[in-house]
Amino acid sequence: MADEEAGSAERMEICSELPQTPQRLASWWDQQVDFYTAFLHHLAQLVPEIYFAEMDPDLEKQEESVQMSIFTPLEWYLFGEDPDICLEKLKHSGAFQLCGKVFKSGETTYSCRDCAIDPTCVLCMDCFQNSVHKNHRYKMHTSTGGGFCDCGDIEAWKTGPFCVNHEPGRAGTIKENSRCPLNEEVIAQARKIFPSVIKYIVEMTIWEEEKELPPELQIRKKNERYYCVLFNDEHHSYDHVIYSLQRALDCELTEAQLHTTAIDREGRRAVKAGGYAACQEAKEDIKSHSENVSQHPLHVEVLHSEIMAHQKFALRLGSWMNKIMSYSSDFRQIFCQACLREEPGSENPCLISRLMLWDAKLYKGARKIIHELIFSSFFMEMEYKKLFAMEFVKYYKQLQKEYISDDHDRSISITALSVQMFTVPTLARHLIEEQNVISVITETLLEVLPEYLDRNNKFNFQGYSQDKLGRVYAVICDLKYILISKPTIWTERLRMQFLEGFRSFLKILTCMQGMEEIRRQVGQHIEVDPDWEAAIAIQMQLKNILLMFQEWCACDEELLLVAYKECHKAVMRCSTSFMSSSKTVVQFCGHSLETKSYRVSEDLVSIHLPLSRTLAGLHVRLSRLGAISRLHEFVSFEDFQVEVLVEYPLRCLVLVAQVVAEMWRRNGLSLISQVFYYQDVKCREEMYDKDIIMLQIGASLMDPNKFLLLVLQRYELAEAFNKTVSTKDQDLIKQYNTLIEEMLQVLIYIVGERYVPGVGNVTKEEVTMREIIHLLCIEPMPHSAIAKNLPENENNETGLENVINKVATFKKPGVSGHGVYELKDESLKDFNVYFYHYSKTQHSKAEHMQKKRRKQENKDEALPPPPPPEFCPAFSKVINLLNCDIMMYILRTVFERAIDTDSNLWTEGMLQMAFHILALGLLEEKQQLQKAPEEEVTFDFYHKASRLGSSAMNIHILLEKLKGIPQLEGQKDMITWLLQMFDTVKRLREKSCLIVATTSGLESIKNDEITHDKEKAERKRKAEAARLHRQKIMAQMSALQKNFIETHKLMYDNTSEMPGKEDSIMEEER
Ligand SMILES: [Zn+2]
Ligand SMILES: [Zn+2]
Ligand SMILES: [Zn+2]
């Protein structure tokens, strides 16, 4: 305190030199040639005076004098008349269109789920209450601070962009009449003043000297007063700072607490005033008291008192500027122009960019004011927002890198402004077209991620820092913002730049493809569970980004095909090690396959395959667009190599099976968690689901027998399906049984799961409906439980509300608890007990529930698959898996073992799955026979299943036998259903004779024979047209498949002549 008073004599002396009124000062400025010099001179005299008492300021007095001696004169100078009158007029001029209210941390914001372009578009409470959206479906959030109200931004809302208060024209009729556009003189003055104001703000904000002011401000006799200034960081605890201060300054607890609170709030604070040496000493003391083995010392600086004063005032001037700009769009534009002007002949970036680039070096309080300045100027004027965004992207890489090594929260980093720009559709498009922003973001990622690369150039996050990686996620998030609204108009340039960005993005995926490989631990348990969270977290972050990239690619055929080609190339580049490994031959039933001698249980395997999965996604979209037949124009048959594409996803599914079979139990919990997330709703769309699709792609393009041989080989089950297998090793039997179950389940999914637009003929709504149906087949659920189990899109929507009422009815809550949705009866028919998103527990719960229900309704307990939707043409060949030789062999083996009293290589679960596959085959044939004439249906499941094998028992006979086994009582109804189905198909096959028989016996129809004939003819014509269309597509697909097979003939066939010991079971061929 003593120090404060010692300086006051000097202070009074200078004050007495300035007895001017605001008006007089304004007119004096008017006479000066150079306003900037005059303005600085004025500030140099006054600012150190007003902000003298830094340690213990009288804030009210401070504010009063700064108003009186600086702001009022400035305003007089600006308006040329009494600013109070002028500002009052401006206030009613209706100049606002955007609300732009900046949110404080903790403030409630509202987003309309029906109308917001994306979930980042929010309203303040006032605007929300006065908008149409309060009657829509909305969400409430708590702001982390830093965002602002989007009311009035026509690009942020599909409908209702204005609240009542911000609607143009409606802003009050009186206001409209007395509209007071700024006159020319005021505008001219603004052009003179604002550049000086912003220049001073920037100069002082980024001033680095500790002891000296810029020469223009050094007009006073320099005093010897310094401050020891302590800065906030996110590493030291509150208590640690208090402790350090108490020790270093030898002060009371309350004083130390006061300082610490202020530092936390403002970001910095003078904790001691005095001579340079004394402050320097305090600085060293604080540093040494705050340092220990695990922590850096606190950040402390010694600053000259006048520097401190000017820096403080610069921020106050920023707030003043904010206020002035809120009155007029002209003011904002003039200010923005001044910020963007580059000094002629200087290498320096424009002023606003200099502030941006300095952001990471600034303390909290300063950042907040600078960001507000940007909000109230650039972000309120669309044209300037665009220019600001361009500057932002220009320095994006550097800004992000600084943010990543900074320790402040994201909410007070300049990089957090990205969401305000990147989510504006027109702006995003512009930034892609003009600045290639997608590439800029992905390259930034590629530059910050190398520290996580291993020697194979794959990511490895072992021992990562959560905080630092969390900062990298922010960059990933920017990709999402840029992609969140798909362009409706594509220019050639946009297409080119997008593709370049996509290529760059593939580089990141390349570093992820096959990352964090693992090997099965045998003998000893793994010592330390490896880190897995980081890699999974990145997968989660990327899920919707991957989906959005795929959707953008699918905007037109050409783009999609080029993207496909690029992605395919990238997958192939990552598969070179596989292609060069040694080979082995698998043989069954006269079919053989030469394949790599890879074993999931012994070799390295990874669950991270984003490249393969992106390719699967693009393939599905190609099918959806009906452009699959053009694929070979972009990827030649020789290069396609479908068995390479299938390989890695297949390994991943085998890994899951082996984990279930407890073969990996020595690898610890980390693997269990990874497998969990692989199939969990948060990740599965871009992990598990895509792997199933890739296998469907394989099944649609490979010879079905070869495909199944590959599956058998990778599941390491060739041995288990060998007839001669006999083992007394109970553990091995258990393991085999689990693996067979897992494999059969995946085969069911490959053939039966068609609820993906592009795989089957289904819509997005149908997909969501099916998910809901299967959830509610487990039990009735409240809304929240259903939502939790559905994947969210980039807008955090599940699509639940649009369809729920079609499949379920809401049951109001009873006395206690909450209301639940119950499945409608008519939706029960869609229940599939082997729904691929069921976990093991969900599966058995649903099965139990549905059997119980059927029992209560006095029905049989069979749960056959519902008839699946038709495959899209690109996937139509998948069904050939069902009636191929190897499948028949697998089914028969399972049935035979169930009958054989000596065999324990089967389970009831396995039997059920075999029944399910059988049912799918019969259903397929039935559906085909109902659609086309008998002689055209080449799908001959019935025929194959009724043929005799070497054991002299066909599947039909085996079923009859199984029905007689008392232990299989539980399966009886299903067997009966299957036998009936056999009959139905048989009858349909014999339909031609039947039709003759029935028509002659029916006389009642004769009455309206003529109309009937007409209808019949029309139906026949339509059926014929449909048939021709189908035939054409099928021919195309056959050609495609044939081509792939022929190209790889060598790989498929060069071993088929080789006699193997399995020749004994070549029954199917004859
Ligand atoms: Zn608002
Ligand atoms: Zn509003
Ligand atoms: Zn709305």
mmCIF file of N, CA, C and O and ligand atoms in Angstrom, residues 99-101 123-128 149-151 163 166, ligand 1:
data_model
loop_
_atom_site.group_PDB
_atom_site.id
_atom_site.type_symbol
_atom_site.label_atom_id
_atom_site.label_comp_id
_atom_site.label_asym_id
_atom_site.label_seq_id
_atom_site.Cartn_x
_atom_site.Cartn_y
_atom_site.Cartn_z
ATOM 1 N N CYS A 99 -29.060 -11.591 -33.562
ATOM 2 C CA CYS A 99 -29.060 -11.333 -32.122
ATOM 3 C C CYS A 99 -27.626 -11.284 -31.644
ATOM 4 O O CYS A 99 -27.165 -10.299 -31.121
ATOM 5 N N GLY A 100 -26.889 -12.373 -31.864
ATOM 6 C CA GLY A 100 -25.460 -12.353 -31.568
ATOM 7 C C GLY A 100 -25.110 -12.300 -30.095
ATOM 8 O O GLY A 100 -23.956 -12.056 -29.746
ATOM 9 N N LYS A 101 -26.070 -12.545 -29.232
ATOM 10 C CA LYS A 101 -25.775 -12.527 -27.804
ATOM 11 C C LYS A 101 -24.712 -13.583 -27.490
ATOM 12 O O LYS A 101 -24.848 -14.750 -27.853
ATOM 13 N N LEU A 123 -30.196 -20.771 -29.826
ATOM 14 C CA LEU A 123 -30.840 -19.498 -29.531
ATOM 15 C C LEU A 123 -30.650 -19.150 -28.062
ATOM 16 O O LEU A 123 -30.546 -20.045 -27.217
ATOM 17 N N CYS A 124 -30.620 -17.861 -27.793
ATOM 18 C CA CYS A 124 -30.629 -17.452 -26.392
ATOM 19 C C CYS A 124 -32.061 -17.593 -25.878
ATOM 20 O O CYS A 124 -32.999 -17.772 -26.654
ATOM 21 N N MET A 125 -32.227 -17.482 -24.596
ATOM 22 C CA MET A 125 -33.539 -17.746 -24.030
ATOM 23 C C MET A 125 -34.580 -16.747 -24.540
ATOM 24 O O MET A 125 -35.687 -17.130 -24.899
ATOM 25 N N ASP A 126 -34.195 -15.477 -24.615
ATOM 26 C CA ASP A 126 -35.122 -14.442 -25.085
ATOM 27 C C ASP A 126 -35.626 -14.741 -26.487
ATOM 28 O O ASP A 126 -36.821 -14.693 -26.758
ATOM 29 N N CYS A 127 -34.677 -15.009 -27.369
ATOM 30 C CA CYS A 127 -35.046 -15.263 -28.758
ATOM 31 C C CYS A 127 -35.893 -16.519 -28.858
ATOM 32 O O CYS A 127 -36.870 -16.565 -29.601
ATOM 33 N N PHE A 128 -35.511 -17.544 -28.097
ATOM 34 C CA PHE A 128 -36.260 -18.800 -28.145
ATOM 35 C C PHE A 128 -37.716 -18.576 -27.734
ATOM 36 O O PHE A 128 -38.643 -19.001 -28.416
ATOM 37 N N CYS A 149 -25.791 -16.452 -29.902
ATOM 38 C CA CYS A 149 -27.138 -16.729 -30.392
ATOM 39 C C CYS A 149 -27.197 -16.589 -31.916
ATOM 40 O O CYS A 149 -26.726 -15.618 -32.471
ATOM 41 N N ASP A 150 -27.786 -17.573 -32.575
ATOM 42 C CA ASP A 150 -27.858 -17.582 -34.035
ATOM 43 C C ASP A 150 -29.159 -16.999 -34.569
ATOM 44 O O ASP A 150 -29.469 -17.157 -35.742
ATOM 45 N N CYS A 151 -29.933 -16.359 -33.697
ATOM 46 C CA CYS A 151 -31.185 -15.784 -34.154
ATOM 47 C C CYS A 151 -30.887 -14.757 -35.246
ATOM 48 O O CYS A 151 -30.020 -13.908 -35.084
ATOM 49 N N CYS A 163 -36.610 -14.381 -34.449
ATOM 50 C CA CYS A 163 -37.602 -14.282 -33.391
ATOM 51 C C CYS A 163 -38.386 -12.992 -33.638
ATOM 52 O O CYS A 163 -38.038 -12.207 -34.519
ATOM 53 N N HIS A 166 -36.195 -9.876 -33.637
ATOM 54 C CA HIS A 166 -35.157 -9.669 -34.652
ATOM 55 C C HIS A 166 -35.670 -9.783 -36.076
ATOM 56 O O HIS A 166 -34.890 -9.789 -37.024
HETATM 57 ZN ZN ZN B 1 -30.749 -14.200 -29.108
#
